[in-house]
N, CA and C of each residue as an Amber inpcrd file, in Angstrom:
protein
   186
  10.0660000  33.4100000 -23.5810000   9.8650000  34.3430000 -22.4990000
  11.2950000  34.6100000 -21.8490000  11.6400000  35.8220000 -21.7000000
  12.8980000  36.1790000 -21.1470000  12.9140000  35.8940000 -19.6260000
  14.1850000  35.4810000 -19.1380000  14.3400000  34.9640000 -17.8040000
  14.3430000  36.1400000 -16.8780000  14.5750000  37.3210000 -17.2620000
  14.7300000  38.4250000 -16.3740000  13.3990000  39.0490000 -15.9910000
  12.2820000  38.6350000 -16.6600000  10.9940000  39.0880000 -16.3480000
  10.3720000  38.0470000 -15.3880000  10.0080000  38.4680000 -14.1930000
   9.4640000  37.5290000 -13.1780000   8.1230000  36.9970000 -13.6730000
   7.8460000  35.7650000 -13.4580000   6.5740000  35.1760000 -13.7800000
   5.5130000  35.5930000 -12.8390000   4.2570000  35.4950000 -13.2410000
   3.0800000  35.7100000 -12.3640000   3.1670000  34.7000000 -11.2470000
   2.6160000  35.0660000 -10.1170000   2.5490000  34.0870000  -8.9800000
   1.8250000  32.8460000  -9.2710000   0.8090000  32.9080000 -10.0760000
  -0.0320000  31.7360000 -10.3590000   0.9060000  30.6780000 -11.2100000
   1.7850000  31.1290000 -12.0470000   2.6120000  30.2670000 -12.8120000
   3.7390000  29.7890000 -11.8540000   4.2080000  30.5850000 -10.9770000
   5.4000000  30.1770000 -10.2230000   5.0810000  29.0370000  -9.2050000
   3.9090000  29.2190000  -8.6870000   3.4340000  28.2710000  -7.5670000
   2.8550000  26.8790000  -8.1000000   2.6080000  26.9080000  -9.4250000
   1.7550000  25.7890000 -10.0210000   2.6230000  24.4580000 -10.0590000
   3.9020000  24.5260000 -10.3320000   4.7110000  23.2990000 -10.3780000
   4.8290000  22.5170000  -9.0590000   5.3590000  23.1340000  -8.0330000
   5.4530000  22.4130000  -6.7520000   4.0410000  21.9760000  -6.2330000
   3.1290000  22.7770000  -6.3370000   1.7080000  22.4550000  -5.7820000
   1.0960000  21.2390000  -6.5390000   1.3720000  21.1900000  -7.7970000
   0.7880000  20.0760000  -8.5630000   1.5600000  18.7990000  -8.1990000
   2.9290000  18.8960000  -8.0510000   3.7040000  17.7490000  -7.7180000
   3.2240000  17.1370000  -6.2420000   3.0130000  18.1610000  -5.4440000
   2.5230000  17.7200000  -4.0070000   1.1860000  17.0580000  -4.1550000
   0.2510000  17.6050000  -4.8790000  -1.1420000  17.0410000  -4.9720000
  -1.0590000  15.6780000  -5.6980000  -0.2320000  15.5710000  -6.6810000
  -0.0660000  14.1820000  -7.3490000   0.4140000  13.2240000  -6.4200000
   1.5160000  13.5200000  -5.5530000   2.0150000  12.6250000  -4.6250000
   1.0340000  12.1910000  -3.5660000   0.2040000  13.1430000  -3.0170000
  -0.7950000  12.9020000  -2.1610000  -1.9390000  11.9670000  -2.6580000
  -2.3410000  12.2350000  -3.8460000  -3.3850000  11.4020000  -4.5250000
  -2.8360000   9.9290000  -4.7760000  -1.6680000   9.8670000  -5.1800000
  -1.0230000   8.5240000  -5.5070000  -0.9030000   7.7430000  -4.1630000
  -0.5710000   8.4100000  -3.2240000  -0.3980000   7.8520000  -1.8200000
  -1.7540000   7.3300000  -1.3500000  -2.8500000   8.2020000  -1.4310000
  -4.0620000   7.8000000  -0.9870000  -4.6250000   6.5910000  -1.8310000
  -4.4270000   6.6380000  -3.0850000  -4.8910000   5.4980000  -3.8800000
  -4.2220000   4.2130000  -3.4650000  -2.9030000   4.3370000  -3.2700000
  -2.1540000   3.1900000  -2.8260000  -2.5900000   2.6980000  -1.5130000
  -2.8810000   3.5480000  -0.6410000  -3.3770000   3.2450000   0.7470000
  -4.7470000   2.4300000   0.6770000  -5.6280000   3.0380000  -0.1860000
  -6.9310000   2.3790000  -0.1520000  -6.8390000   0.9460000  -0.8620000
  -5.9880000   0.8720000  -1.8690000  -5.8190000  -0.4070000  -2.4760000
  -5.2530000  -1.4030000  -1.5250000  -4.2980000  -0.9480000  -0.6820000
  -3.7350000  -1.7100000   0.4140000  -4.7080000  -2.1650000   1.3420000
  -5.6080000  -1.2460000   1.8660000  -6.5800000  -1.6320000   2.7910000
  -7.6880000  -2.5480000   2.3280000  -7.9330000  -2.4910000   0.9720000
  -8.9310000  -3.3620000   0.4110000  -8.3330000  -4.7630000   0.2100000
  -6.9890000  -4.8970000  -0.0400000  -6.3590000  -6.1280000  -0.3570000
  -5.9210000  -6.8980000   0.7680000  -5.3410000  -6.2660000   1.8690000
  -4.6280000  -6.8930000   2.9790000  -5.6720000  -7.6620000   3.8100000
  -6.9670000  -7.1740000   4.1080000  -7.7610000  -8.0540000   4.9170000
  -8.1570000  -9.3630000   4.2460000  -8.2090000  -9.4210000   2.8350000
  -8.4030000 -10.7260000   2.1780000  -7.2790000 -11.6530000   2.4110000
  -6.0970000 -11.0830000   2.3710000  -4.9330000 -11.9690000   2.5390000
  -4.8980000 -12.4480000   3.9590000  -5.2440000 -11.6490000   4.9840000
  -5.2180000 -12.1090000   6.3250000  -6.3130000 -13.1910000   6.5090000
  -7.4140000 -13.0380000   6.0050000  -8.4950000 -13.9340000   6.0440000
  -8.0830000 -15.3150000   5.4030000  -7.4350000 -15.2460000   4.2800000
  -6.9710000 -16.5340000   3.5970000  -5.8920000 -17.1380000   4.5430000
  -5.0510000 -16.4010000   5.2280000  -4.0610000 -17.0180000   6.0680000
  -4.6420000 -17.6490000   7.2600000  -5.7680000 -17.0080000   7.7350000
  -6.4000000 -17.5750000   8.9320000  -7.3110000 -18.6270000   8.8050000
  -7.6750000 -19.0200000   7.5570000  -8.5120000 -20.1710000   7.2880000
  -7.7690000 -21.4740000   7.6140000  -8.2930000 -22.2190000   8.5440000
  -7.5770000 -23.3580000   8.9660000  -8.2730000 -24.6900000   8.6090000
  -9.4060000 -24.5290000   7.8180000 -10.2240000 -25.7210000   7.4780000
  -9.3420000 -26.7170000   6.5850000  -8.5620000 -26.0610000   5.7110000
  -7.9100000 -26.9620000   4.7720000  -6.5270000 -27.3460000   5.1480000
  -6.1940000 -27.0330000   6.4870000  -4.8750000 -27.4400000   7.0330000
  -5.0750000 -28.7220000   7.8670000  -4.4160000 -29.7880000   7.5050000
  -4.5490000 -30.9900000   8.4010000  -3.6150000 -30.9260000   9.5550000
  -4.1590000 -31.3690000  10.6750000  -3.2770000 -31.2510000  11.9340000
  -2.1540000 -32.3020000  11.6810000  -0.9450000 -31.8560000  12.1610000
   0.1950000 -32.7870000  11.9890000   0.2070000 -33.7840000  13.1280000
   0.2990000 -35.0480000  12.7420000   0.3750000 -36.1380000  13.8710000
   1.7800000 -36.2150000  14.2850000   1.9680000 -36.1340000  15.5710000
   3.3260000 -36.2990000  16.1140000   3.5140000 -37.8220000  16.2610000
   4.5940000 -38.1910000  15.5560000   4.9840000 -39.6730000  15.6680000
   6.2810000 -39.7030000  16.5340000   6.1000000 -40.1760000  17.8490000
   7.1580000 -40.1650000  18.7110000   7.7090000 -41.6550000  18.7690000
   8.9080000 -41.8060000  18.4140000   9.4460000 -43.1970000  18.4630000
  10.0140000 -43.3840000  19.9060000   9.7410000 -44.5760000  20.4280000
  10.3410000 -44.8900000  21.7660000  11.7870000 -45.1390000  21.6470000
  12.5880000 -44.3950000  22.4430000  14.0280000 -44.6340000  22.3760000
  14.5180000 -45.7260000  23.2840000  13.5750000 -46.3180000  23.9630000
  13.9750000 -47.3880000  24.9320000  14.0940000 -48.6910000  24.1440000
């Protein structure tokens, strides 16, 4: 195709629009994966049943 012939509008606008749509879709998929994964991480961090309390051993300095 010769470069001096202008492309139809549908061909000209397809590239940037597809790139933008792909970026938005990837962002949304990443965001949903993040929202599904992070609450489980936080719940695991907040579970304190398996953490033993640390006994403070204070030595008398007198």
